[in-house]
Structures are given as structure tokens and as C-alpha cells.
Tab-separated table of C-alpha atoms in Angstrom:
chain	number	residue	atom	x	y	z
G	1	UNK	CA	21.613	-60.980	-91.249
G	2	UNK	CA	19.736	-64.540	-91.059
G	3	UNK	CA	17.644	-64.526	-87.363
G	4	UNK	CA	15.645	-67.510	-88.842
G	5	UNK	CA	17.769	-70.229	-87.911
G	6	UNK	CA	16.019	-72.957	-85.817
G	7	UNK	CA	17.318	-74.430	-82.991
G	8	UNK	CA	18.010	-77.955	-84.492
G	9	UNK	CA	19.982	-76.368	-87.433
G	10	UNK	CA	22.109	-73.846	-85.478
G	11	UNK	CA	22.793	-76.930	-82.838
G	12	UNK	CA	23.666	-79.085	-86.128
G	13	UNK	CA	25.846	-76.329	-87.557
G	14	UNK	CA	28.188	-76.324	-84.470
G	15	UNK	CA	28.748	-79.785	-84.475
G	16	UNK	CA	29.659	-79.449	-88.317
G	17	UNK	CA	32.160	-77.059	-86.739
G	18	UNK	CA	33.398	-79.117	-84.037
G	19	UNK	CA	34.109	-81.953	-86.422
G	20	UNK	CA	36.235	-79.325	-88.643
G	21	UNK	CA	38.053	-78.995	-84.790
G	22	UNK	CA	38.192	-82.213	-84.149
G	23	UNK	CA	39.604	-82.717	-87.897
G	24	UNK	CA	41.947	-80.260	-87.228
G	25	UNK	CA	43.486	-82.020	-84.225
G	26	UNK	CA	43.527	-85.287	-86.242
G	27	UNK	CA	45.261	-83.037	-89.366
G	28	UNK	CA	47.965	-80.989	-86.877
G	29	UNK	CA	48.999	-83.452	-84.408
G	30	UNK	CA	51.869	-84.262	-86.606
G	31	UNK	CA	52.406	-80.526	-85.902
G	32	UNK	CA	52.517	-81.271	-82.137
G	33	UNK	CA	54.603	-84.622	-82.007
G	34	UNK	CA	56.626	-85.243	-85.251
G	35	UNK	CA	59.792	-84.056	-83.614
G	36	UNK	CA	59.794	-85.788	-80.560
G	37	UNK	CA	58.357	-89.236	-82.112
G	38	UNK	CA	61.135	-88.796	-84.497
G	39	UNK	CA	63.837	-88.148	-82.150
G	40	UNK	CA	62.491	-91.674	-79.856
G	41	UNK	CA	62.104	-89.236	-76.801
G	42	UNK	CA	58.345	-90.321	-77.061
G	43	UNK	CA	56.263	-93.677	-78.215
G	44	UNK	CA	53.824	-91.856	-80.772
G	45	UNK	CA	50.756	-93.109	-78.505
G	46	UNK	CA	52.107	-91.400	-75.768
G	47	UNK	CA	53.486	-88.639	-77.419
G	48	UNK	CA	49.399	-88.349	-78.374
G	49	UNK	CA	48.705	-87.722	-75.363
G	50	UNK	CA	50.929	-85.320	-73.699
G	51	UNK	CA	50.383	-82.976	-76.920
G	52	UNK	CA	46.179	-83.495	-76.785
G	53	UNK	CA	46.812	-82.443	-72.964
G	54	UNK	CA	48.777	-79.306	-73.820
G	55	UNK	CA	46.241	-78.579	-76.678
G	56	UNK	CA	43.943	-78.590	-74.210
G	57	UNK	CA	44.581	-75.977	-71.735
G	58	UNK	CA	45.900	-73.748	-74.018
G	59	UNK	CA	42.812	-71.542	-73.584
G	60	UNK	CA	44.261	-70.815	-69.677
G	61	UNK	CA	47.276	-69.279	-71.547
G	62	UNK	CA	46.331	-67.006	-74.182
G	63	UNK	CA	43.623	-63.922	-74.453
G	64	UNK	CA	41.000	-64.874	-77.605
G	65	UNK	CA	42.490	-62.661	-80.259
G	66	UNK	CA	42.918	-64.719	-82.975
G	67	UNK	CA	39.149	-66.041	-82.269
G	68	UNK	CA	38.094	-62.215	-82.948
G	69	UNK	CA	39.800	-61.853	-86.107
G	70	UNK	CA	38.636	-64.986	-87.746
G	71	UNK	CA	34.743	-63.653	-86.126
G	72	UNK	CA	35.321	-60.291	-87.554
G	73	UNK	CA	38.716	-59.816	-89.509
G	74	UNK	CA	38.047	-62.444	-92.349
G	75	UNK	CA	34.379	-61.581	-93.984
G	76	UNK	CA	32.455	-58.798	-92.610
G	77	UNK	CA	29.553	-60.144	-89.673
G	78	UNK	CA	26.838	-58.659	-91.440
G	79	UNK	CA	27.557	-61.087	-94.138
G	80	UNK	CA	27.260	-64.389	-92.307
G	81	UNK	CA	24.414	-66.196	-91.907
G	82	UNK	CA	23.743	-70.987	-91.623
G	83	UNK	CA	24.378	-71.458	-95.280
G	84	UNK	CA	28.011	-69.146	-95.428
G	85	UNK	CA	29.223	-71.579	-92.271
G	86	UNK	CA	28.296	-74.506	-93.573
G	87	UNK	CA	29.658	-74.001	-96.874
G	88	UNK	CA	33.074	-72.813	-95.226
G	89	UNK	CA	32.873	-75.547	-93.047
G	90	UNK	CA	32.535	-77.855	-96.009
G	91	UNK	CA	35.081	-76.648	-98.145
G	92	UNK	CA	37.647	-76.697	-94.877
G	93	UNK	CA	36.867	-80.073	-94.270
G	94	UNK	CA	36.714	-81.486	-97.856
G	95	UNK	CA	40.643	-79.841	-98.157
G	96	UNK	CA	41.582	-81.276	-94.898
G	97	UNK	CA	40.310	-84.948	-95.503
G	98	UNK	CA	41.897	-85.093	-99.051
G	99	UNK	CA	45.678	-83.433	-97.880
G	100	UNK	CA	45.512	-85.827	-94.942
G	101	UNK	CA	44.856	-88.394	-97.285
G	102	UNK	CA	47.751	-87.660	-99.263
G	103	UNK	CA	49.876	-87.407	-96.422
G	104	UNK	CA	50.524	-83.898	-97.122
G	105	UNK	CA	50.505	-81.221	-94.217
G	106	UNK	CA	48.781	-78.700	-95.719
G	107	UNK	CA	46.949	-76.006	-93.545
G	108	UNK	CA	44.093	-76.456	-91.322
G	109	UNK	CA	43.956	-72.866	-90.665
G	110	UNK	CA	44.047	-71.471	-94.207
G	111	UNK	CA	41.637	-73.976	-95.566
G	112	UNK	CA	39.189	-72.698	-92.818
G	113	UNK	CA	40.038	-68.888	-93.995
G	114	UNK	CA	39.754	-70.132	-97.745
G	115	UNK	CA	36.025	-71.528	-96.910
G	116	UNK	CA	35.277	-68.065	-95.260
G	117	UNK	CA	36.584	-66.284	-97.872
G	118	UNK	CA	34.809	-68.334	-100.533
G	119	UNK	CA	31.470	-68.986	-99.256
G	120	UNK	CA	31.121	-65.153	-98.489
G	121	UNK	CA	32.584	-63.854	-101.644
G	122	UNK	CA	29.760	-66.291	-103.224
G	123	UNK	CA	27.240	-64.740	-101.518
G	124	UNK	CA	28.354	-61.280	-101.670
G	125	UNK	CA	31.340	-60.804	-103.934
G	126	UNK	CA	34.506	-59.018	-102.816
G	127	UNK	CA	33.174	-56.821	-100.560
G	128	UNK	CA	32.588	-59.907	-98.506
G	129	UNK	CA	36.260	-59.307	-97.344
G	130	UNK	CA	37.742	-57.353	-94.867
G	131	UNK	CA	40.583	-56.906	-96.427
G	132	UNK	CA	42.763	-55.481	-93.249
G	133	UNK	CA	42.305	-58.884	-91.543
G	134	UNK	CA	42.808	-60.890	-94.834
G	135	UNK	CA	46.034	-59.564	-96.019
G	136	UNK	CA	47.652	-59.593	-92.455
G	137	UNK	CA	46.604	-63.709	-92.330
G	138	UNK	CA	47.767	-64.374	-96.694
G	139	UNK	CA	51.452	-62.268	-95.189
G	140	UNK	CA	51.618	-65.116	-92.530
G	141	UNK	CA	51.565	-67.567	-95.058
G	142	UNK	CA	55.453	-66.171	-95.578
G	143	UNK	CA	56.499	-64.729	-92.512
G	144	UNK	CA	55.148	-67.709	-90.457
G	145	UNK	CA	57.374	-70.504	-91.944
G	146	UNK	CA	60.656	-67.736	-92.533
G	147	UNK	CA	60.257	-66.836	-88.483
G	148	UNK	CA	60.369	-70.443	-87.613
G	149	UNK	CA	63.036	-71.049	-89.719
G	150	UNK	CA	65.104	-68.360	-88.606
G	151	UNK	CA	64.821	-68.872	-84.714
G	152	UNK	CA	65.991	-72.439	-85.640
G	153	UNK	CA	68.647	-71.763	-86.944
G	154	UNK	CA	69.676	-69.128	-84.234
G	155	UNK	CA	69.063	-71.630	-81.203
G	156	UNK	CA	70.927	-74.871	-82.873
G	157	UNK	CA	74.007	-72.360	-83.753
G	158	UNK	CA	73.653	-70.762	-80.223
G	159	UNK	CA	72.835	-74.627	-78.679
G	160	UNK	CA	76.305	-76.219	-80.115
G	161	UNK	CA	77.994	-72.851	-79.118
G	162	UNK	CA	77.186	-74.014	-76.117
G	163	UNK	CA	77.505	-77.811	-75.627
G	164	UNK	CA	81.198	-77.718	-77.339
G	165	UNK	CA	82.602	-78.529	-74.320
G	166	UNK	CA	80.234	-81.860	-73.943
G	167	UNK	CA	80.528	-85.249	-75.037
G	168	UNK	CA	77.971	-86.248	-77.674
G	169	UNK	CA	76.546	-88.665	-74.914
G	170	UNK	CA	75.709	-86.193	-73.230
G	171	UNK	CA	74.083	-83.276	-75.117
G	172	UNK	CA	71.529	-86.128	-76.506
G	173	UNK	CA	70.679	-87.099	-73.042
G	174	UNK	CA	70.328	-83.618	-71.804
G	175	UNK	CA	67.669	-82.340	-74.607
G	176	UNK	CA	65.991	-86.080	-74.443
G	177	UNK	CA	64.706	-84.610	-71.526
G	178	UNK	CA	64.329	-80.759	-72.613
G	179	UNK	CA	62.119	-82.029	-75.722
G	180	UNK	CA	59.722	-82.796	-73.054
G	181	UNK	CA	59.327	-79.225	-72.068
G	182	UNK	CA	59.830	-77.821	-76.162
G	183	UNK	CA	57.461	-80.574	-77.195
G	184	UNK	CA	54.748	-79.249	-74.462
G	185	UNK	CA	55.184	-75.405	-75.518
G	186	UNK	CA	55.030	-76.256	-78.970
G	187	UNK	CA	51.449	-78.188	-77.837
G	188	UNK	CA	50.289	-75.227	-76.096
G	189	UNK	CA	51.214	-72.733	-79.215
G	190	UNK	CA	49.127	-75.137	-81.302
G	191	UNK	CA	46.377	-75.195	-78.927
G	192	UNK	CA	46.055	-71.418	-78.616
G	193	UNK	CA	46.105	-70.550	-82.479
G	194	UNK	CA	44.307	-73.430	-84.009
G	195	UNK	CA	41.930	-74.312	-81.738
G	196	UNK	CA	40.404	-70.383	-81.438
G	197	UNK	CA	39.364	-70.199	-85.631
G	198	UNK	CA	36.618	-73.009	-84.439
G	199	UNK	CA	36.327	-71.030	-81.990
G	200	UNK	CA	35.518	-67.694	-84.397
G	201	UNK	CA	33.874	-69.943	-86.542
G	202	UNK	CA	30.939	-70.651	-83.815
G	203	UNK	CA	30.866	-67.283	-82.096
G	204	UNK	CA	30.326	-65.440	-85.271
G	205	UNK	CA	27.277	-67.848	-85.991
G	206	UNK	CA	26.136	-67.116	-82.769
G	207	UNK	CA	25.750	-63.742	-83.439
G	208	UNK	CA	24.801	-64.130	-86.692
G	209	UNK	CA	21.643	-65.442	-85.046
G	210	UNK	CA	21.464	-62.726	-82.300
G	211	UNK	CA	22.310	-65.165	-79.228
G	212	UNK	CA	25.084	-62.835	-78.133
G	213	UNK	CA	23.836	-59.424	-78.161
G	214	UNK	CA	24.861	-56.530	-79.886
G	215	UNK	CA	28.843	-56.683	-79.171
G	216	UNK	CA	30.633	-59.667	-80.818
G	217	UNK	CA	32.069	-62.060	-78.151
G	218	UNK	CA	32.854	-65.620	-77.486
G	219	UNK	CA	30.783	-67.801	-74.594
G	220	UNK	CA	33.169	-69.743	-72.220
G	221	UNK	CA	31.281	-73.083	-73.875
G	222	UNK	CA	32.617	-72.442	-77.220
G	223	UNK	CA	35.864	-72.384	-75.714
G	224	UNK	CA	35.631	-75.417	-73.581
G	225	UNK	CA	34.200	-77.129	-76.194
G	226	UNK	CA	36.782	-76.264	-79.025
G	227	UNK	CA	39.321	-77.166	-77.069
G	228	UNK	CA	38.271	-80.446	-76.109
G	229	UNK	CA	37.119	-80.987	-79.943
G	230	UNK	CA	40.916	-80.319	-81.161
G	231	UNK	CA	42.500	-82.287	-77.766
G	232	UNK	CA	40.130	-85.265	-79.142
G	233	UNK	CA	41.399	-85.409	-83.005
G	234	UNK	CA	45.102	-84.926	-81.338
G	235	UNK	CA	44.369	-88.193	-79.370
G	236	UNK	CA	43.504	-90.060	-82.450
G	237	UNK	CA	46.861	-89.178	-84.086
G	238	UNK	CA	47.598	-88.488	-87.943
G	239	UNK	CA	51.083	-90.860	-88.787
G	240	UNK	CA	50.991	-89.890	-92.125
G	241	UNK	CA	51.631	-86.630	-91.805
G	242	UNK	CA	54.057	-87.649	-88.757
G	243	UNK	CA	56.237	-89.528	-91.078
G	244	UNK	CA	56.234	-86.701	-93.798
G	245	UNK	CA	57.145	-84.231	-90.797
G	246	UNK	CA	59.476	-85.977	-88.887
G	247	UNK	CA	61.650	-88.114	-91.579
G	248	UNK	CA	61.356	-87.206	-94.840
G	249	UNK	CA	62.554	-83.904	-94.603
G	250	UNK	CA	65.568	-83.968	-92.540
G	251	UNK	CA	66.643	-86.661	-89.913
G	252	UNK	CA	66.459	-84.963	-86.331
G	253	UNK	CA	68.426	-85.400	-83.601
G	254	UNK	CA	67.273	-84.148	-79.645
G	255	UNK	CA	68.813	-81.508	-80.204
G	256	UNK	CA	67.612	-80.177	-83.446
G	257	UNK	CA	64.094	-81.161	-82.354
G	258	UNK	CA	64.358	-79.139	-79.390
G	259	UNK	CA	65.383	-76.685	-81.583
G	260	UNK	CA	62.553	-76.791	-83.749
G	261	UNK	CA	60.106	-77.126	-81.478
G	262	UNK	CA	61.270	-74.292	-79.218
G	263	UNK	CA	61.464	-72.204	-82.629
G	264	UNK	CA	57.942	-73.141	-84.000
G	265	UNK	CA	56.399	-72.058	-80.220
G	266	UNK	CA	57.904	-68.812	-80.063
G	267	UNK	CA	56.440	-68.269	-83.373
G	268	UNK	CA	53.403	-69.453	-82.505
G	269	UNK	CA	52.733	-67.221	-79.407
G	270	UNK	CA	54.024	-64.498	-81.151
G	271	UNK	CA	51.339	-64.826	-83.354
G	272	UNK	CA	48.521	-65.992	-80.887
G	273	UNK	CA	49.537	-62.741	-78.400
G	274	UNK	CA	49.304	-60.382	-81.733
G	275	UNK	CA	45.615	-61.980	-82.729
G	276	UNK	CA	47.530	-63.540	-86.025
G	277	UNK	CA	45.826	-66.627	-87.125
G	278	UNK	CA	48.991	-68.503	-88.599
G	279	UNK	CA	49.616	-72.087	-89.599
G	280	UNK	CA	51.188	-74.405	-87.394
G	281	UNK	CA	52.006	-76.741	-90.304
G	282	UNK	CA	54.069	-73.925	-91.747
G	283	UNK	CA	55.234	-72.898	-88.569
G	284	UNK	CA	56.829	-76.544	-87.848
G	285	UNK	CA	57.919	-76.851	-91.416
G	286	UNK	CA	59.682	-73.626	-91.909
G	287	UNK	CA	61.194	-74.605	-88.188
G	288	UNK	CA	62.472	-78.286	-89.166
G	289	UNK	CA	63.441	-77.152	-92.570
G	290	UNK	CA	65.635	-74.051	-90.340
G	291	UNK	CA	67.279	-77.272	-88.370
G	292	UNK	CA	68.624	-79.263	-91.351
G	293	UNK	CA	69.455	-76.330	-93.230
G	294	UNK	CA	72.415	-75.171	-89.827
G	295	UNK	CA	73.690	-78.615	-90.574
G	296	UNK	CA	74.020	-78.380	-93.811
G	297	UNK	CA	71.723	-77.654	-97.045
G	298	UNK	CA	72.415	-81.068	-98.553
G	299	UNK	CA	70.550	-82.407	-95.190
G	300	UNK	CA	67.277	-80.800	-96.279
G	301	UNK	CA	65.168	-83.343	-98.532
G	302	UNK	CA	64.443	-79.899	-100.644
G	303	UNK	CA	61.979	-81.636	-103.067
G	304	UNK	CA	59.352	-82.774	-99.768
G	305	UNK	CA	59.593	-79.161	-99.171
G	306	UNK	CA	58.801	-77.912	-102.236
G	307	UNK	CA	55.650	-80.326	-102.787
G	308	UNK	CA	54.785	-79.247	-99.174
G	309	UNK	CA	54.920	-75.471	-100.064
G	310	UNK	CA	52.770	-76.497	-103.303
G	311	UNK	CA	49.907	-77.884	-101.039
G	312	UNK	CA	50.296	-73.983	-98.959
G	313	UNK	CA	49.757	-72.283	-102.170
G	314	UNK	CA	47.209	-73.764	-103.589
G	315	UNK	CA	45.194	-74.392	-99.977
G	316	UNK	CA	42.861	-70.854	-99.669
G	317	UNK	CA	42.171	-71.011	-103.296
G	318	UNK	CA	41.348	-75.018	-103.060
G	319	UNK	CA	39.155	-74.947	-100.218
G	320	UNK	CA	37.497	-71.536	-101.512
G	321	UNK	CA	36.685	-72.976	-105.052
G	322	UNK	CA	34.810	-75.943	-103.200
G	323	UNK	CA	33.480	-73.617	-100.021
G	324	UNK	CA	31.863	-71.415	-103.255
G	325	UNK	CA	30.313	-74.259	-104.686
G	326	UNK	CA	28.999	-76.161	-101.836
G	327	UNK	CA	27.290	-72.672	-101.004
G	328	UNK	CA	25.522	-72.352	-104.637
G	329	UNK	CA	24.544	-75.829	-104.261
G	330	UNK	CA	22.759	-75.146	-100.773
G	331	UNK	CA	21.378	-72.108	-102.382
G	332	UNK	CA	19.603	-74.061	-105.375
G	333	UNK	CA	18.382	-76.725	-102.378
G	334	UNK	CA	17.141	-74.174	-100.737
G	335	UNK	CA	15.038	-72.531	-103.391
């Protein structure tokens, strides 16, 4: 384990790894407000807002399991030392800036676990995995996105079950104002699951470097500061991704955004409460695609969602390949 690290470097390393947060909020906030922009409940600039808020205090809401497993459930501790962060750091961020180039909502989370998984297995080959923690995050890839889909679908059929009775008037009015409150659980979801890999991310460096002590935890600061980092790239939007999100797959009304959103939360602190570091970009996907798809098949823009489930395969692998090389090329520096 590296103990070596000087001050500067460590203090440069975590704001490497608050920019991957802070990218992350810019990448996911599509996540957060697609639906509602989509639907017109919300202006996206204030639609920003309310979901950076929500992002925010997530951390008064959930425990810090999924923060643990991306410390200690991705590569083993004992593995990690400046130039295996940075490397997954750069091969996260490298993934992220060129999908949200594209437009394309790829993952935020999985290129971060990709970078682990690549830098480490560069330094130390597969045994750099922990294989337990690995294969329960590459299973979420699936059940994330089917979960979301199939709560969907469950709440719009139970949903017009229940408005039959009501005039179209007024079912849009009513969930107008219940995407407010789907919208802001959705927000809080995102804030729990994506915010605490940063938050792994740093706290395994940390004790990397012995400022923790023998058990592996993570310092209130990290916290704070993660979630301010990913309530800060929220702010500054990502309407790319937005329009991808919220119109090129399926038009949304209230009520189907509702729908989704509600879907895509319960999924998400499913996952946060079980220490499951998911995707919220698959989450929302699977969830939107679940809301066309009641409707009726033909409402789905299938071919978006295949190119978007392209990006999810080829993410971990993506960000690994360039997490590997960035950490060969700081090795050769180095020498």
C-alpha cells in the first residue's frame, strides 16, 4: 500500500475526484429532470434546481452502503494506491465527457467501476477484483433497467385503473402537481447512489494513505463535499442528454412521467438501501422505455433504445481500456 503520498498530491487527487462528481451531476441531471421538463410541469432552469437541491440532501436519507462497496467491493484496498485513482478517475471522466458529447446517456456509475476495474487489473491483474462485489454491480446492469421498467408499467396500468372515472382535464392537472413530489424522490434516489461512488472513490484513497486508521470508513467531509460536487454539475444542466431522455424515446404525458419517475426511485432506493451501486441512466431508461411500452410498443422509438443500450455495453470495457492505459502511461512518467 502507497503511504508516500504528499500532501499536495493527495489534496490534488480529490479534486480530480470531485470534478468526476461534479461531471457526474452535469452527465445525470437529465436523469433527474428529463421527465418533468418534458411533460412542461417544470422550466428546465428551474427544474435544475429543485433536482440539484434533492441531490443534495440525499446523504440525510440513506446509510453509506453503496460508498463501502465501491471502497471495498470493486478492487481489493490493498491494491490502491495515487496512480490506480487517478487513472480510474481518468478513464471515468474521459468516457463521461465523450458520451455527453454525443448526447448519449451512458453510465456515470459504470464508467467509474470500469476505471477501478481497469487501472487495478493493470497494476495487478485479475486478482485486482473482488469478484463478489463486481458481479453483483455487472447483474445491475440488467436487473436495474428491467425493475424500472416493470414498476412502470405496473403504476401507469394501476394509475388509469384508477383515473377511469376522470376527465382527461383532470388527471393531467392532478399529476402536474404529483410530478413535483416523483420528480423530487427520483432526485433524492439519484443523490444517494451516485453521489456515494465519489464518495468510495475518496475514502478508499484516504486509507490508502493511512489517514483513516485501520477500519475502512468515510469522514463526514467527503460526504458534504460529494454531495455538493454532484448538486453543482446538476445546477449546470446537461440538455443533450435531456432531449435524448425526455423526447426521443417516447412522448410523456404527467402521468406517464409520474410514472416513471416514481418507478426509477423505487428502484433506486432499493438499490441504495441494499449497498447496490446501480445506474440511474439505466434506471430512468428502462423506467421511460416501461411507460411507452403500457401504451403501446409502436410508442417506443426502439432504435434510441437500442443505441442507448449499445453505449451500456460497451461503457466498463471503454472506460477500463483507457483507465489501463492512462495508468501505464503514469507508470513510464513515473520511472
Amino acid at each position: 500500500m502507497d503511504t508516500a503520498l504528499g500532501f499536495p498530491v493527495l489534496v490534488g487527487l480529490i479534486a480530480v475526484a470531485l470534478l468526476f462528481d461534479f461531471l457526474n451531476g452535469l452527465h445525470d441531471a437529465a436523469n433527474s429532470i428529463a421527465t418533468i421538463v418534458s411533460t412542461r410541469v417544470l422550466r428546465p432552469h428551474y427544474a435544475v434546481f429543485w433536482a440539484a437541491f434533492f441531490n443534495f440532501v440525499a446523504f440525510a436519507v440513506f446509510g453509506l452502503h453503496v460508498a463501502t462497496t465501491i471502497g471495498t467491493g470493486i478492487i481489493e484496498p490493498s491494491i490502491v494506491d495515487a496512480n490506480v485513482i487517478f487513472a480510474a478517475l481518468v478513464g471515468a471522466i474521459v468516457w463521461n465527457l465523450i458520451t455527453w458529447g454525443l448526447g448519449i446517456p451512458s453510465s456515470s456509475s459504470h464508467a467509474l467501476i470500469g476505471g477501478l476495474v481497469g487501472a487495478g487489473m493493470a497494476k495487478a491483474g485479475l486478482s485486482a477484483a473482488v469478484w463478489s462485489g463486481l458481479s453483483k454491480t455487472v447483474a445491475a446492469i440488467v436487473l436495474s433497467p428491467l425493475v424500472g421498467f416493470l414498476l412502470a408499467m405496473v403504476l401507469v396500468a394501476i394509475v388509469s385503473w384508477a383515473s377511469v372515472r376522470s376527465t382527461p382535464f383532470a388527471v393531467d392537472r392532478a399529476f402536474r402537481i404529483l410530478q413535483f413530489a416523483s420528480a423530487s424522490l427520483y432526485s433524492l434516489g439519484h443523490g444517494g447512489n451516485d453521489a456515494q461512488k465519489t464518495m468510495g472513490i475518496v475514502a478508499v484513497l484516504l486509507y490508502s494513505q493511512g489517514q483513516l486508521g485501520a477500519e475502512f470508513s468515510v469522514p463526514f467531509w467527503v460526504v458534504l463535499a460529494c454531495q455538493a460536487s454532484m448538486a453543482l454539475g446538476t445546477l449546470m444542466g446537461g440538455w443533450r442528454i435531456v432531449r435524448t431522455m425526455g423526447l426521443r424515446i417516447t412522448k410523456l404525458t404527467p402521468m406517464q412521467g409520474f410514472c416513471a419517475e416514481t418507478g426509477g426511485a423505487a428502484t433506486l432506493f432499493m438499490a441504495t438501501f441494499l449497498g447496490v451501486p446501480v445506474s440511474t441512466t439505466h434506471t430512468i431508461t428502462g423506467a421511460i422505455v416501461g411507460v411507452g411500452a403500457a401504451r403501446r410498443a409502436s410508442a417506443v422509438r426502439w432504435n434510441v433504445a437500442g443505441s442507448i443500450v449499445y453505449a451500456w455495453v460497451v461503457t466498463i470495457p471503454a472506460s477500463g481500456l483507457v483507465a489501463a492505459f492512462a495508468y501505464w502511461a503514469v507508470q513510464m512518467l513515473s520511472r
